[in-house]
Coordinates of C-alpha atoms in Angstrom, one line a residue:
M370 CA -55.2 33.6 21.1
A371 CA -53.6 30.4 19.9
E372 CA -51.4 28.6 22.2
R373 CA -47.7 29.2 21.4
P374 CA -46.1 26.0 20.2
K375 CA -43.5 24.6 22.5
R376 CA -39.9 24.8 21.3
R377 CA -38.1 21.5 21.2
R378 CA -35.1 21.6 23.5
V379 CA -32.1 19.5 22.7
V380 CA -30.8 18.0 25.9
E381 CA -27.8 15.8 26.7
S382 CA -29.9 12.6 26.3
D383 CA -30.9 13.5 22.8
P384 CA -29.2 10.8 20.6
S385 CA -29.2 13.1 17.6
A386 CA -27.1 15.7 19.4
P387 CA -23.3 15.6 18.7
A388 CA -21.2 14.3 21.5
T389 CA -19.4 17.1 23.3
A390 CA -15.9 17.0 24.8
G391 CA -17.5 16.9 28.2
D392 CA -19.7 13.9 27.2
R393 CA -16.6 12.0 26.2
I394 CA -14.6 12.8 29.3
R395 CA -17.5 11.9 31.7
W396 CA -18.3 8.7 29.9
K397 CA -16.7 5.6 31.5
G398 CA -16.6 3.3 28.5
F399 CA -14.6 2.8 25.3
C400 CA -16.2 3.5 21.9
E401 CA -15.9 1.2 18.9
I402 CA -13.3 2.3 16.4
E403 CA -13.8 1.5 12.7
S404 CA -11.1 -0.1 10.6
D405 CA -10.0 3.1 9.0
P406 CA -6.3 3.6 8.8
A407 CA -6.8 7.4 9.1
F408 CA -8.2 7.0 12.6
F409 CA -5.4 4.7 13.7
N410 CA -2.8 7.1 12.3
V411 CA -4.2 10.0 14.1
M412 CA -4.5 8.0 17.3
L413 CA -0.9 7.0 17.1
R414 CA 0.2 10.6 16.5
D415 CA -1.9 11.8 19.4
F416 CA -0.3 9.0 21.6
G417 CA 3.1 10.5 20.7
V418 CA 4.4 7.5 18.7
K419 CA 6.9 8.7 16.1
D420 CA 7.8 7.6 12.5
V421 CA 5.0 5.0 12.1
R422 CA 2.1 4.7 9.7
V423 CA -0.9 2.5 9.3
Q424 CA -1.7 1.4 5.8
E425 CA -4.6 -0.7 4.5
V426 CA -3.7 -4.2 3.2
V427 CA -6.0 -4.7 0.2
S428 CA -4.8 -8.2 -0.6
L429 CA -2.5 -10.9 0.8
D430 CA -1.2 -11.7 -2.7
P431 CA 2.6 -11.6 -2.6
E432 CA 2.7 -9.0 -5.4
M433 CA 0.3 -6.7 -3.6
L434 CA 2.2 -7.2 -0.3
S435 CA 5.3 -6.0 -2.1
F436 CA 3.8 -2.5 -2.3
L437 CA 3.7 -2.1 1.5
H438 CA 6.5 0.1 2.9
R439 CA 9.1 -1.7 4.9
P440 CA 9.8 -2.6 7.6
I441 CA 6.4 -3.9 8.7
Y442 CA 6.1 -3.8 12.4
G443 CA 2.8 -5.6 12.7
L444 CA -0.5 -6.5 11.1
I445 CA -3.9 -5.5 12.6
F446 CA -6.7 -7.9 11.7
L447 CA -10.4 -7.2 12.2
F448 CA -12.8 -10.2 12.1
R449 CA -15.8 -11.7 13.7
W450 CA -14.2 -13.1 16.8
R451 CA -14.7 -16.7 18.0
E452 CA -13.0 -18.5 20.9
E453 CA -10.1 -20.8 20.0
D454 CA -8.4 -23.7 21.7
A455 CA -6.6 -22.4 24.7
D456 CA -4.0 -25.1 24.4
K457 CA -2.5 -23.2 21.5
Q458 CA -1.6 -20.4 23.8
E459 CA 1.6 -20.0 25.9
P460 CA 1.2 -21.1 29.5
S461 CA 2.4 -17.6 30.5
C462 CA 3.5 -14.5 28.8
P463 CA 7.1 -15.1 27.6
E464 CA 9.8 -12.7 28.8
G465 CA 10.5 -10.0 26.4
I466 CA 7.0 -9.8 25.0
W467 CA 4.7 -7.0 26.0
F468 CA 1.1 -8.3 25.8
A469 CA -2.1 -7.0 27.3
N470 CA -5.5 -8.5 27.7
Q471 CA -8.6 -6.6 26.7
T472 CA -10.5 -6.3 29.9
V473 CA -12.7 -3.4 28.9
N474 CA -15.4 -3.6 26.1
N475 CA -14.6 -2.0 22.8
A476 CA -11.0 -1.2 23.7
C477 CA -9.5 -3.7 21.2
A478 CA -8.3 -1.0 18.8
S479 CA -6.1 0.6 21.4
V480 CA -5.1 -2.7 22.8
A481 CA -4.0 -4.0 19.4
L482 CA -2.0 -0.9 18.7
L483 CA -0.2 -1.0 22.1
N484 CA 0.5 -4.7 21.7
I485 CA 2.4 -3.9 18.5
V486 CA 4.2 -0.6 19.3
N487 CA 5.4 -1.9 22.7
N488 CA 7.2 -4.8 21.0
V489 CA 9.0 -2.7 18.3
P490 CA 12.7 -2.3 19.4
D491 CA 14.0 1.3 19.5
L492 CA 10.6 2.8 18.5
D493 CA 10.0 6.3 19.9
L494 CA 6.8 5.9 21.8
G495 CA 6.6 9.4 23.2
D496 CA 6.8 10.3 26.9
H497 CA 3.3 9.0 28.0
L498 CA 3.5 5.5 26.4
E499 CA 7.2 5.1 27.3
Q500 CA 6.4 5.7 30.9
F501 CA 3.3 3.4 30.7
K502 CA 5.4 0.6 29.1
H503 CA 8.0 0.9 31.9
F504 CA 5.3 1.1 34.6
T505 CA 3.6 -2.1 33.3
A506 CA 6.8 -4.0 32.5
D507 CA 6.3 -6.6 35.3
F508 CA 2.5 -6.8 35.1
T509 CA 0.6 -9.8 33.9
P510 CA -1.4 -9.4 30.7
A511 CA -4.6 -9.1 32.7
L512 CA -3.2 -6.3 34.9
R513 CA -1.9 -4.5 31.8
G514 CA -5.4 -4.7 30.3
D515 CA -6.8 -3.2 33.5
A516 CA -4.1 -0.5 33.4
I517 CA -5.1 0.4 29.8
G518 CA -8.7 0.7 30.9
N519 CA -7.7 3.1 33.7
F520 CA -5.2 5.1 31.6
E521 CA -7.0 8.3 31.0
F522 CA -4.5 9.5 28.4
V523 CA -5.2 6.6 26.1
K524 CA -8.9 6.5 26.9
T525 CA -9.3 10.2 26.1
I526 CA -7.7 9.8 22.7
H527 CA -9.6 6.6 21.9
N528 CA -12.9 8.2 22.9
S529 CA -12.2 11.4 20.9
F530 CA -13.9 9.4 18.1
A531 CA -17.0 8.6 20.2
R532 CA -20.3 9.8 18.9
K533 CA -23.4 10.1 21.1
M534 CA -24.9 7.1 19.4
D535 CA -21.8 5.1 20.1
M536 CA -22.0 5.8 23.8
L537 CA -25.7 4.9 24.0
N538 CA -25.1 1.8 22.0
A539 CA -22.2 0.7 24.2
D540 CA -24.1 1.4 27.4
L541 CA -27.1 -0.6 26.1
Q542 CA -24.9 -3.5 25.1
L543 CA -23.3 -3.5 28.6
K544 CA -26.7 -3.5 30.2
N545 CA -28.0 -6.3 28.0
D546 CA -24.8 -8.3 28.7
A547 CA -25.3 -7.9 32.4
S548 CA -29.0 -9.0 32.1
S549 CA -28.1 -12.0 29.9
R550 CA -25.7 -13.4 32.5
K551 CA -28.6 -13.7 35.0
K552 CA -30.6 -15.8 32.6
P553 CA -29.9 -19.3 31.2
K554 CA -29.0 -19.2 27.6
A555 CA -29.6 -22.0 25.1
K556 CA -26.6 -23.0 23.0
S557 CA -26.8 -21.9 19.4
S558 CA -24.5 -22.3 16.4
D559 CA -25.7 -18.9 15.1
E560 CA -22.8 -16.5 15.2
D561 CA -24.7 -13.4 14.0
D562 CA -24.3 -11.7 17.3
A563 CA -20.6 -12.4 17.5
G564 CA -18.7 -9.2 17.9
F565 CA -16.0 -7.8 15.6
H566 CA -12.6 -7.6 17.1
F567 CA -9.0 -6.3 16.4
I568 CA -6.0 -8.6 17.0
A569 CA -2.4 -8.2 16.1
F570 CA 0.3 -10.3 14.4
V571 CA 3.8 -9.2 15.4
P572 CA 7.3 -10.4 14.7
I573 CA 9.1 -10.7 18.0
Q574 CA 12.4 -12.4 18.8
G575 CA 12.6 -14.4 15.6
K576 CA 9.0 -15.7 15.7
V577 CA 5.6 -14.5 14.5
W578 CA 3.1 -14.1 17.4
K579 CA -0.6 -13.7 17.5
L580 CA -1.5 -11.2 20.1
D581 CA -5.3 -11.4 20.8
G582 CA -6.4 -9.3 23.8
L583 CA -9.4 -11.7 24.3
E584 CA -7.1 -14.6 24.8
R585 CA -5.3 -15.1 28.1
Q586 CA -1.8 -15.4 26.6
P587 CA 0.1 -14.8 23.3
Q588 CA 0.2 -17.6 20.7
S589 CA 3.5 -18.4 18.8
L590 CA 2.7 -19.3 15.2
E591 CA 6.1 -20.2 13.7
S592 CA 9.7 -19.2 13.5
I593 CA 10.6 -16.5 10.9
K594 CA 12.4 -17.8 7.9
G595 CA 14.0 -15.1 5.7
D596 CA 13.1 -11.5 5.9
D597 CA 9.4 -11.5 4.9
W598 CA 7.4 -12.6 7.9
V599 CA 4.2 -11.3 6.5
R600 CA 4.1 -13.9 3.7
Q601 CA 4.5 -16.6 6.4
V602 CA 1.6 -15.3 8.4
A603 CA -0.6 -14.8 5.4
P604 CA -2.0 -18.4 5.4
E605 CA -3.1 -18.0 9.0
I606 CA -5.1 -14.9 8.1
E607 CA -6.4 -16.4 4.9
S608 CA -7.7 -19.5 6.8
R609 CA -9.8 -17.1 9.0
M610 CA -11.0 -15.3 5.9
A611 CA -12.0 -18.5 4.2
Q612 CA -14.5 -19.2 7.0
Y613 CA -16.8 -16.5 5.7
E614 CA -19.4 -17.2 3.0
E615 CA -18.7 -15.9 -0.5
G616 CA -19.7 -12.3 -0.8
Q617 CA -19.4 -11.5 2.8
I618 CA -16.8 -8.8 3.7
E619 CA -16.5 -9.2 7.4
F620 CA -12.8 -8.6 7.9
A621 CA -10.2 -6.0 7.3
I622 CA -6.4 -6.0 7.4
M623 CA -4.0 -3.1 8.1
S624 CA -0.3 -2.9 8.5
L625 CA 1.8 -0.8 10.9
V626 CA 4.9 0.2 9.0
R627 CA 7.8 2.7 9.3
E628 CA 6.6 6.1 8.2
P629 CA 7.5 6.3 4.4
L630 CA 8.0 10.1 4.5
A631 CA 11.2 9.9 6.6
D632 CA 12.8 7.5 4.2
L633 CA 11.7 9.5 1.2
V634 CA 13.2 12.7 2.6
T635 CA 16.4 10.8 3.3
A636 CA 16.5 9.6 -0.3
L637 CA 15.8 13.1 -1.5
A638 CA 18.7 14.4 0.5
E639 CA 21.0 11.8 -1.0
N640 CA 19.7 12.7 -4.5
V641 CA 20.4 16.4 -4.0
M642 CA 23.8 15.7 -2.7
S643 CA 24.6 13.4 -5.6
I644 CA 23.4 16.0 -8.2
N645 CA 25.6 18.7 -6.7
V646 CA 28.6 16.4 -6.6
L647 CA 28.1 15.4 -10.2
S648 CA 27.7 19.1 -11.2
Q649 CA 31.0 19.9 -9.4
R650 CA 32.7 17.0 -11.2
L651 CA 31.3 18.2 -14.6
G652 CA 32.7 21.7 -13.8
Q653 CA 36.2 20.1 -13.3
V654 CA 36.0 18.0 -16.5
K655 CA 34.3 20.5 -18.7
P656 CA 33.9 24.1 -17.5
G657 CA 30.8 25.6 -18.9
W658 CA 29.1 22.2 -19.1
E659 CA 25.7 23.8 -18.7
D660 CA 25.9 24.9 -22.3
F661 CA 25.6 21.3 -23.4
L662 CA 22.0 21.3 -22.1
S663 CA 19.3 23.2 -24.1
E664 CA 17.4 26.1 -22.5
R665 CA 19.4 25.9 -19.3
T666 CA 19.7 28.6 -16.7
G667 CA 23.0 29.6 -15.1
D668 CA 22.7 27.1 -12.2
G669 CA 22.3 24.1 -14.5
K670 CA 18.5 23.8 -14.1
A671 CA 16.2 23.6 -17.1
A672 CA 13.8 26.5 -17.7
G673 CA 10.7 25.6 -15.8
D674 CA 12.5 22.7 -14.1
E675 CA 11.7 22.2 -10.4
T676 CA 14.8 20.1 -9.6
I677 CA 16.0 20.9 -6.1
I678 CA 19.7 21.5 -5.6
G679 CA 19.6 22.7 -2.0
P680 CA 17.5 22.9 1.1
C681 CA 13.7 23.1 0.6
E682 CA 11.3 23.5 3.5
H683 CA 8.4 22.6 1.4
Y684 CA 9.8 19.0 1.1
Q685 CA 11.0 19.0 4.7
L686 CA 14.6 19.0 3.3
Y687 CA 17.2 20.8 5.4
A688 CA 20.9 21.5 5.0
E689 CA 21.8 19.2 7.9
T690 CA 20.1 16.3 6.3
I691 CA 21.9 16.9 3.0
D692 CA 25.2 17.3 4.7
Q693 CA 24.7 13.9 6.4
A694 CA 24.0 12.1 3.1
E695 CA 26.7 9.7 1.9
P696 CA 27.6 9.1 -1.8
S697 CA 26.5 5.6 -2.9
P698 CA 29.1 3.1 -4.3
V699 CA 27.5 3.6 -7.8
L700 CA 28.0 7.4 -7.6
Q701 CA 31.6 7.0 -6.4
T702 CA 32.3 4.9 -9.5
R703 CA 30.7 7.3 -11.8
L704 CA 32.6 10.3 -10.4
K705 CA 35.8 8.6 -11.6
S706 CA 34.8 9.1 -15.2
D707 CA 36.2 12.0 -17.2
R708 CA 33.7 11.7 -20.1
V709 CA 31.2 14.5 -20.1
T710 CA 28.4 12.5 -21.8
E711 CA 28.6 9.8 -19.1
L712 CA 28.5 12.4 -16.3
L713 CA 25.6 14.3 -17.9
T714 CA 23.7 11.0 -18.4
A715 CA 24.2 10.2 -14.7
R716 CA 23.1 13.6 -13.7
E717 CA 19.9 13.4 -15.8
E718 CA 19.1 10.1 -14.3
L719 CA 19.2 11.6 -10.9
V720 CA 17.1 14.6 -12.0
T721 CA 14.5 12.1 -13.3
A722 CA 14.6 10.1 -10.1
Q723 CA 14.2 13.2 -8.0
A724 CA 10.9 14.1 -9.8
G725 CA 9.6 10.7 -8.6
L726 CA 10.8 11.3 -5.1
R727 CA 9.1 14.7 -4.9
A728 CA 5.9 13.3 -6.2
S729 CA 6.0 10.5 -3.6
I730 CA 6.6 13.1 -0.8
R731 CA 3.7 15.1 -2.0
D732 CA 1.5 12.0 -2.0
E733 CA 2.5 11.2 1.6
T734 CA 2.0 14.8 2.7
K735 CA -1.5 14.7 1.1
A736 CA -2.2 11.4 2.8
F737 CA -1.3 13.0 6.2
R738 CA -3.7 15.9 5.5
T739 CA -6.5 13.5 4.4
D740 CA -6.1 11.4 7.6
N741 CA -6.5 14.6 9.7
E742 CA -9.5 15.7 7.7
R743 CA -11.2 12.3 8.0
A744 CA -10.5 12.1 11.8
A745 CA -11.7 15.7 12.3
S746 CA -14.9 14.8 10.4
R747 CA -15.5 11.8 12.7
R748 CA -14.6 13.6 15.8
N749 CA -17.1 16.4 15.0
D750 CA -19.9 13.8 14.6
K751 CA -20.0 14.3 10.8
A752 CA -20.8 11.4 8.5
G753 CA -17.9 10.2 6.3
A754 CA -16.2 7.5 8.4
H755 CA -16.8 4.1 7.0
T756 CA -17.7 1.2 9.3
E757 CA -16.7 -2.4 9.1
D758 CA -19.4 -3.1 6.5
S759 CA -19.4 0.1 4.5
A760 CA -17.2 1.3 1.6
Q761 CA -15.0 4.4 1.9
L762 CA -16.8 7.5 0.7
P763 CA -15.7 9.3 -2.4
L764 CA -13.2 12.2 -1.8
Q765 CA -15.7 14.8 -3.0
M766 CA -18.2 13.6 -0.4
V767 CA -15.7 13.8 2.4
E768 CA -14.7 17.3 1.3
A769 CA -18.3 18.4 1.1
Q770 CA -18.9 17.1 4.6
N771 CA -15.9 19.0 5.9
L772 CA -17.5 22.1 4.3
L773 CA -20.5 21.8 6.6
Q774 CA -18.2 21.7 9.6
E775 CA -15.7 24.5 8.9
S776 CA -14.7 27.0 6.2
T777 CA -11.0 26.2 5.9
I778 CA -9.8 25.6 2.4
T779 CA -8.8 22.1 1.3
E780 CA -6.9 20.7 -1.7
L781 CA -10.1 19.9 -3.6
W782 CA -11.3 23.4 -3.1
M783 CA -8.0 24.7 -4.4
R784 CA -8.1 22.6 -7.5
L785 CA -11.7 23.7 -8.2
A786 CA -10.7 27.3 -7.7
A787 CA -7.6 26.9 -10.0
G788 CA -9.8 25.3 -12.6
Y789 CA -12.2 28.3 -12.5
M790 CA -9.2 30.7 -12.9
A791 CA -7.8 28.6 -15.8
H792 CA -11.1 28.7 -17.7
S793 CA -11.4 32.5 -16.9
Y794 CA -8.0 33.1 -18.4
A795 CA -8.8 31.0 -21.5
E796 CA -12.1 32.9 -22.0
Q797 CA -10.4 36.3 -21.8
V798 CA -7.8 35.3 -24.4
L799 CA -9.9 33.2 -26.8
L800 CA -13.3 35.0 -26.6
L801 CA -12.4 38.6 -25.5
H802 CA -9.0 38.6 -27.3
E803 CA -7.3 40.0 -24.2
T804 CA -3.5 40.0 -24.6
R805 CA -2.2 42.5 -22.0
S806 CA 0.9 41.7 -20.1
G807 CA 0.3 40.3 -16.6
L808 CA -3.1 38.9 -17.4
L809 CA -2.3 35.4 -16.3
E810 CA -0.8 36.6 -12.9
D811 CA -3.9 38.8 -12.3
T812 CA -6.2 35.9 -13.0
F813 CA -4.5 33.8 -10.4
H814 CA -4.2 36.6 -7.9
W815 CA -6.7 35.1 -5.4
S816 CA -4.8 34.0 -2.2
F817 CA -4.2 34.8 1.4
D818 CA -3.1 38.4 1.9
P819 CA -1.7 39.2 5.4
S820 CA -0.4 42.7 4.4
R821 CA -3.7 44.7 4.3
A822 CA -6.1 45.7 7.0
I823 CA -9.4 44.2 5.6
E824 CA -12.9 45.1 6.8
E825 CA -14.5 42.2 8.6
G826 CA -17.2 40.5 6.5
S827 CA -15.9 41.7 3.2
D828 CA -15.0 39.3 0.3
E829 CA -11.3 39.8 1.0
W830 CA -11.8 39.1 4.7
M831 CA -13.7 35.9 3.9
I832 CA -10.9 34.7 1.6
N833 CA -8.4 35.2 4.3
E834 CA -10.6 33.4 6.8
M835 CA -10.7 30.4 4.4
F836 CA -6.9 30.2 4.4
D837 CA -5.8 29.3 8.0
A838 CA -2.3 30.7 7.1
T839 CA -0.4 27.6 8.0
D840 CA 2.6 26.9 5.9
D841 CA 1.3 23.6 4.5
I842 CA -2.0 25.2 3.3
L843 CA -0.3 28.2 1.8
N844 CA 2.5 26.1 0.1
L845 CA -0.1 23.7 -1.3
W846 CA -2.0 26.5 -2.9
E847 CA 1.2 28.0 -4.4
D848 CA 2.0 24.5 -5.9
I849 CA -1.5 24.1 -7.3
K850 CA -1.6 27.7 -8.7
N851 CA 1.8 27.4 -10.3
E852 CA 0.9 24.0 -11.7
H853 CA -2.1 25.5 -13.6
M854 CA -0.2 28.6 -14.6
R855 CA 2.6 26.5 -16.1
A856 CA 0.1 24.5 -18.1
L857 CA -1.4 27.7 -19.5
R858 CA 1.9 29.1 -20.7
P859 CA 2.7 28.0 -24.3
P860 CA 5.9 26.2 -25.2
A861 CA 8.5 27.9 -27.4
G862 CA 7.3 28.1 -31.0
T863 CA 3.6 27.8 -30.2
S864 CA 1.2 30.7 -30.2
L865 CA -0.9 31.4 -27.0
T866 CA -4.2 31.0 -28.9
A867 CA -3.3 27.6 -30.4
H868 CA -1.9 26.4 -27.0
L869 CA -5.1 27.4 -25.1
E870 CA -7.4 25.9 -27.8
A871 CA -5.5 22.6 -27.5
I872 CA -5.7 22.3 -23.7
V873 CA -9.3 23.5 -23.4
S874 CA -10.3 20.7 -25.7
G875 CA -8.1 18.3 -23.8
G876 CA -7.2 18.0 -20.2
L877 CA -8.8 21.3 -19.1
S878 CA -12.0 20.7 -21.1
T879 CA -15.2 22.5 -20.0
S880 CA -17.1 19.2 -19.8
S881 CA -14.6 17.5 -17.4
F882 CA -14.4 20.6 -15.2
K883 CA -18.2 20.7 -15.0
E884 CA -18.3 17.1 -14.0
K885 CA -15.9 17.8 -11.1
V886 CA -18.0 20.7 -9.9
S887 CA -21.2 18.6 -10.2
E888 CA -19.6 15.8 -8.2
F889 CA -18.6 18.2 -5.4
L890 CA -22.1 19.8 -5.3
S891 CA -23.8 16.4 -5.2
G892 CA -21.5 15.4 -2.3
L893 CA -22.4 18.6 -0.6
L894 CA -26.1 17.9 -0.9
S895 CA -25.7 14.3 0.2
A896 CA -23.7 15.4 3.3
H897 CA -26.7 16.8 5.0
P898 CA -27.9 14.2 7.5
A899 CA -31.5 13.1 7.5
P900 CA -33.6 13.4 10.7
L901 CA -32.8 10.6 13.2
L902 CA -36.3 9.0 13.0
T903 CA -36.1 9.0 9.2
Q904 CA -32.8 7.3 9.4
L905 CA -34.2 4.7 11.8
E906 CA -37.1 4.0 9.5
S907 CA -34.7 3.5 6.6
G908 CA -32.7 1.0 8.6
K909 CA -29.4 2.9 8.3
I910 CA -28.2 5.6 10.7
D911 CA -25.3 7.8 9.5
G912 CA -22.0 6.5 10.9
L913 CA -23.5 3.0 11.8
S914 CA -23.7 -0.1 9.6
P915 CA -27.1 -1.6 8.8
R916 CA -26.3 -4.4 11.2
S917 CA -25.4 -2.0 14.0
T918 CA -28.5 0.1 13.3
A919 CA -30.8 -3.0 13.5
A920 CA -29.1 -4.1 16.8
L921 CA -29.6 -0.6 18.2
K922 CA -33.3 -0.7 17.2
R923 CA -33.8 -4.0 19.0
R924 CA -32.0 -2.9 22.1
A925 CA -33.9 0.4 22.3
G926 CA -37.3 -1.3 21.7
F927 CA -37.8 0.0 18.1
V928 CA -39.3 -3.1 16.4

């Protein structure tokens, strides 16, 4: 009888096994964090910091900087670190500046974030960081760094992004560093082994400060002139970037700004209040003013118009916020007019502006979800997080990788599903000549249904499982579904057949839809990781840059 082959057992030391929560808690180190704004945003939310957002800075060109939301609380700069002249630093940490040294390997991401948020006046840090800031108020920078290294709350959140390979890599680096200190080392101008490092640039007390955790003290760069400190510090950053050879992308810049969503909701509240006040004024000047507008409903909204005239939970707009809104001086001037055309024009301008505000809020809400999805993908040891040297993956790749981890529905899935439904409806009308009432609604009937007892394992049960029944997911699907249904309804004076023929040959063409599906399926296939040894042979391990892979091979003896 042939000997039964032994089954390979995956043990904790297996570098291809995903890191577990227990692995991360027991590990004493800090993992490297890539320069991905999504990771920093999720870290800040988990820390408890309110109303802030990290955005990528794609260029220091003044025109591009103008697109960043204001106020900008700080810049985070990732670069290949080199020691600078200590004489440029302050002799001691000035009073009123919270600055911590980095005393633990790979903690620079958390140190840079804390060096910014702890210097923003009136920022809501959350209970944990607020207590930590108060506790370390009289510490030296070195003691604050030690406190960060021993702060389990911060370390747990930081290391939630740790992969098994990160832990092994960090431990090997620590061991090699300890060994190298025992041996004489020849001087070399080669900086290939210099590590990447996050530092912060922060406006504090009328000056721009460089807060580098690897330097003993903060460095004052210059006094702030005007209200745009970022433009002043840009030459300092550009001088560092100029040190790299052409074609090398060995740096990244991110900004920590006030959360745009809060300001957008406030602006939407003021807009809704202004529309209502103008409508009331129109009612005083010209009762029945709604008749001046074509195809209007009784409340003054256009047929199919999505203009909000009251609280709307979907946009996080509540009655209290609307009541607190104050009329602008421009609105107060316009309200004095008794000319109907002027008042109608003012109202239509507000309606148009509101459409832009709603779109911006949807974009920010989508960015919030995307951050969570990217962070969840990384935390579950799935590929998809870009490193310092790699480009961000296409959206369909990220979505496909999320599919391998869990079966919850995402926006891309919803749009693909709605596209299938739209084409199904068009086929029924154009090819099968189906014209019965309610066909469109029946075609788009697919959704979460909490009202029926469904047999586990059935198609309906699986659909309900895909929807996690949270308000944001359900509301998003309703938005996408209604968006497609509106597009399929013909305008007045146009036949359904002519309308569908036009859109199927245009924006909802079969070829473009097939391309989207093909992209998603390609991303799904590419999301399956290759075996670890195959990745090592290729010189690129999922989640690590080629340089980091090569360094790991050298340290582990794979040459």
